mmCIF file with all atom_site columns, C-alpha atoms in Angstrom:
data_model
loop_
_atom_site.group_PDB
_atom_site.id
_atom_site.type_symbol
_atom_site.label_atom_id
_atom_site.label_alt_id
_atom_site.label_comp_id
_atom_site.label_asym_id
_atom_site.label_entity_id
_atom_site.label_seq_id
_atom_site.pdbx_PDB_ins_code
_atom_site.Cartn_x
_atom_site.Cartn_y
_atom_site.Cartn_z
_atom_site.occupancy
_atom_site.B_iso_or_equiv
_atom_site.pdbx_formal_charge
_atom_site.auth_seq_id
_atom_site.auth_comp_id
_atom_site.auth_asym_id
_atom_site.auth_atom_id
_atom_site.pdbx_PDB_model_num
ATOM 1  C CA . MET A 1 1  ? 93.829  183.183 118.501 1.00 0.00 ? 1  MET A CA 1
ATOM 2  C CA . LEU A 1 2  ? 91.143  181.186 120.127 1.00 0.00 ? 2  LEU A CA 1
ATOM 3  C CA . GLN A 1 3  ? 93.541  177.757 119.412 1.00 0.00 ? 3  GLN A CA 1
ATOM 4  C CA . ASN A 1 4  ? 96.261  179.460 121.870 1.00 0.00 ? 4  ASN A CA 1
ATOM 5  C CA . ARG A 1 5  ? 93.628  179.927 124.594 1.00 0.00 ? 5  ARG A CA 1
ATOM 6  C CA . ILE A 1 6  ? 92.590  176.466 124.295 1.00 0.00 ? 6  ILE A CA 1
ATOM 7  C CA . ASN A 1 7  ? 96.260  174.924 124.450 1.00 0.00 ? 7  ASN A CA 1
ATOM 8  C CA . SER A 1 8  ? 96.807  177.462 127.468 1.00 0.00 ? 8  SER A CA 1
ATOM 9  C CA . PHE A 1 9  ? 94.119  175.780 129.433 1.00 0.00 ? 9  PHE A CA 1
ATOM 10 C CA . LYS A 1 10 ? 95.379  172.139 128.418 1.00 0.00 ? 10 LYS A CA 1
ATOM 11 C CA . TYR A 1 11 ? 98.893  172.964 129.359 1.00 0.00 ? 11 TYR A CA 1
ATOM 12 C CA . ALA A 1 12 ? 97.749  174.466 132.550 1.00 0.00 ? 12 ALA A CA 1
ATOM 13 C CA . PHE A 1 13 ? 95.543  170.980 133.394 1.00 0.00 ? 13 PHE A CA 1
ATOM 14 C CA . GLN A 1 14 ? 98.221  168.885 132.053 1.00 0.00 ? 14 GLN A CA 1
ATOM 15 C CA . GLY A 1 15 ? 100.533 170.522 134.840 1.00 0.00 ? 15 GLY A CA 1
ATOM 16 C CA . ILE A 1 16 ? 97.874  169.731 137.623 1.00 0.00 ? 16 ILE A CA 1
ATOM 17 C CA . PHE A 1 17 ? 97.651  166.483 136.753 1.00 0.00 ? 17 PHE A CA 1
ATOM 18 C CA . ASP A 1 18 ? 101.202 165.888 136.416 1.00 0.00 ? 18 ASP A CA 1
ATOM 19 C CA . LEU A 1 19 ? 101.814 167.770 140.107 1.00 0.00 ? 19 LEU A CA 1
ATOM 20 C CA . PHE A 1 20 ? 99.264  165.085 141.274 1.00 0.00 ? 20 PHE A CA 1
ATOM 21 C CA . ARG A 1 21 ? 100.999 162.063 139.487 1.00 0.00 ? 21 ARG A CA 1
ATOM 22 C CA . SER A 1 22 ? 104.476 162.792 140.731 1.00 0.00 ? 22 SER A CA 1
ATOM 23 C CA . GLN A 1 23 ? 104.418 164.178 143.849 1.00 0.00 ? 23 GLN A CA 1
ATOM 24 C CA . PRO A 1 24 ? 103.298 161.894 146.713 1.00 0.00 ? 24 PRO A CA 1
ATOM 25 C CA . ASN A 1 25 ? 102.859 165.087 149.324 1.00 0.00 ? 25 ASN A CA 1
ATOM 26 C CA . ALA A 1 26 ? 100.114 166.412 146.624 1.00 0.00 ? 26 ALA A CA 1
ATOM 27 C CA . LYS A 1 27 ? 98.181  163.113 146.850 1.00 0.00 ? 27 LYS A CA 1
ATOM 28 C CA . ILE A 1 28 ? 98.033  163.660 150.582 1.00 0.00 ? 28 ILE A CA 1
ATOM 29 C CA . HIS A 1 29 ? 97.124  167.270 150.487 1.00 0.00 ? 29 HIS A CA 1
ATOM 30 C CA . LEU A 1 30 ? 94.472  166.084 148.087 1.00 0.00 ? 30 LEU A CA 1
ATOM 31 C CA . LEU A 1 31 ? 93.218  163.544 149.774 1.00 0.00 ? 31 LEU A CA 1
ATOM 32 C CA . ALA A 1 32 ? 93.180  165.709 153.223 1.00 0.00 ? 32 ALA A CA 1
ATOM 33 C CA . ALA A 1 33 ? 90.992  168.330 151.131 1.00 0.00 ? 33 ALA A CA 1
ATOM 34 C CA . ILE A 1 34 ? 88.594  165.838 149.977 1.00 0.00 ? 34 ILE A CA 1
ATOM 35 C CA . VAL A 1 35 ? 88.058  164.834 153.956 1.00 0.00 ? 35 VAL A CA 1
ATOM 36 C CA . VAL A 1 36 ? 87.567  168.416 154.915 1.00 0.00 ? 36 VAL A CA 1
ATOM 37 C CA . THR A 1 37 ? 85.331  169.067 152.040 1.00 0.00 ? 37 THR A CA 1
ATOM 38 C CA . ALA A 1 38 ? 83.138  166.170 153.153 1.00 0.00 ? 38 ALA A CA 1
ATOM 39 C CA . THR A 1 39 ? 83.346  167.112 156.843 1.00 0.00 ? 39 THR A CA 1
ATOM 40 C CA . GLY A 1 40 ? 82.123  170.852 155.746 1.00 0.00 ? 40 GLY A CA 1
ATOM 41 C CA . PHE A 1 41 ? 79.136  169.288 154.284 1.00 0.00 ? 41 PHE A CA 1
ATOM 42 C CA . TYR A 1 42 ? 78.426  167.414 157.353 1.00 0.00 ? 42 TYR A CA 1
ATOM 43 C CA . PHE A 1 43 ? 78.644  170.335 159.728 1.00 0.00 ? 43 PHE A CA 1
ATOM 44 C CA . GLN A 1 44 ? 76.647  172.435 157.171 1.00 0.00 ? 44 GLN A CA 1
ATOM 45 C CA . LEU A 1 45 ? 79.387  175.387 157.051 1.00 0.00 ? 45 LEU A CA 1
ATOM 46 C CA . SER A 1 46 ? 78.470  178.847 156.414 1.00 0.00 ? 46 SER A CA 1
ATOM 47 C CA . THR A 1 47 ? 79.395  180.564 153.267 1.00 0.00 ? 47 THR A CA 1
ATOM 48 C CA . THR A 1 48 ? 81.889  182.528 154.985 1.00 0.00 ? 48 THR A CA 1
ATOM 49 C CA . GLU A 1 49 ? 83.631  179.378 156.414 1.00 0.00 ? 49 GLU A CA 1
ATOM 50 C CA . TRP A 1 50 ? 83.295  177.688 152.951 1.00 0.00 ? 50 TRP A CA 1
ATOM 51 C CA . ALA A 1 51 ? 85.069  180.716 151.426 1.00 0.00 ? 51 ALA A CA 1
ATOM 52 C CA . ILE A 1 52 ? 87.792  180.275 154.418 1.00 0.00 ? 52 ILE A CA 1
ATOM 53 C CA . VAL A 1 53 ? 88.098  176.437 153.546 1.00 0.00 ? 53 VAL A CA 1
ATOM 54 C CA . PHE A 1 54 ? 88.459  176.871 149.987 1.00 0.00 ? 54 PHE A CA 1
ATOM 55 C CA . MET A 1 55 ? 91.024  179.706 149.973 1.00 0.00 ? 55 MET A CA 1
ATOM 56 C CA . THR A 1 56 ? 93.372  177.478 152.789 1.00 0.00 ? 56 THR A CA 1
ATOM 57 C CA . ILE A 1 57 ? 93.054  174.503 150.230 1.00 0.00 ? 57 ILE A CA 1
ATOM 58 C CA . PHE A 1 58 ? 93.897  176.443 147.316 1.00 0.00 ? 58 PHE A CA 1
ATOM 59 C CA . LEU A 1 59 ? 96.804  177.882 149.529 1.00 0.00 ? 59 LEU A CA 1
ATOM 60 C CA . VAL A 1 60 ? 98.291  174.878 150.545 1.00 0.00 ? 60 VAL A CA 1
ATOM 61 C CA . LEU A 1 61 ? 97.960  172.860 147.032 1.00 0.00 ? 61 LEU A CA 1
ATOM 62 C CA . ALA A 1 62 ? 99.591  176.329 145.340 1.00 0.00 ? 62 ALA A CA 1
ATOM 63 C CA . ALA A 1 63 ? 102.496 175.885 147.924 1.00 0.00 ? 63 ALA A CA 1
ATOM 64 C CA . GLU A 1 64 ? 103.079 172.320 147.155 1.00 0.00 ? 64 GLU A CA 1
ATOM 65 C CA . ALA A 1 65 ? 103.075 173.333 143.625 1.00 0.00 ? 65 ALA A CA 1
ATOM 66 C CA . PHE A 1 66 ? 105.691 176.059 143.877 1.00 0.00 ? 66 PHE A CA 1
ATOM 67 C CA . ASN A 1 67 ? 107.704 173.572 146.157 1.00 0.00 ? 67 ASN A CA 1
#
C-alpha cells in the first residue's frame, strides 16, 4: 500500500520533469514564473496577490502540460 503511494509520487514527478525536458514552451513558462515570483518579492505582494500569482502560474503550467 505504501509502496504504491510512493510509486505514484515518483511517476508524477517524472512526468513533470519530462514536461520541462521535452517541451520548449514549458521551459519559457517556467522561466517567466521564476521572474514573476522574484518580481513579487521585490514589490512585496500581499497574501491575496501571491495567491492570485501562484494560481495563475499553476494554470498556465497545467495548460501547457495538457497541451
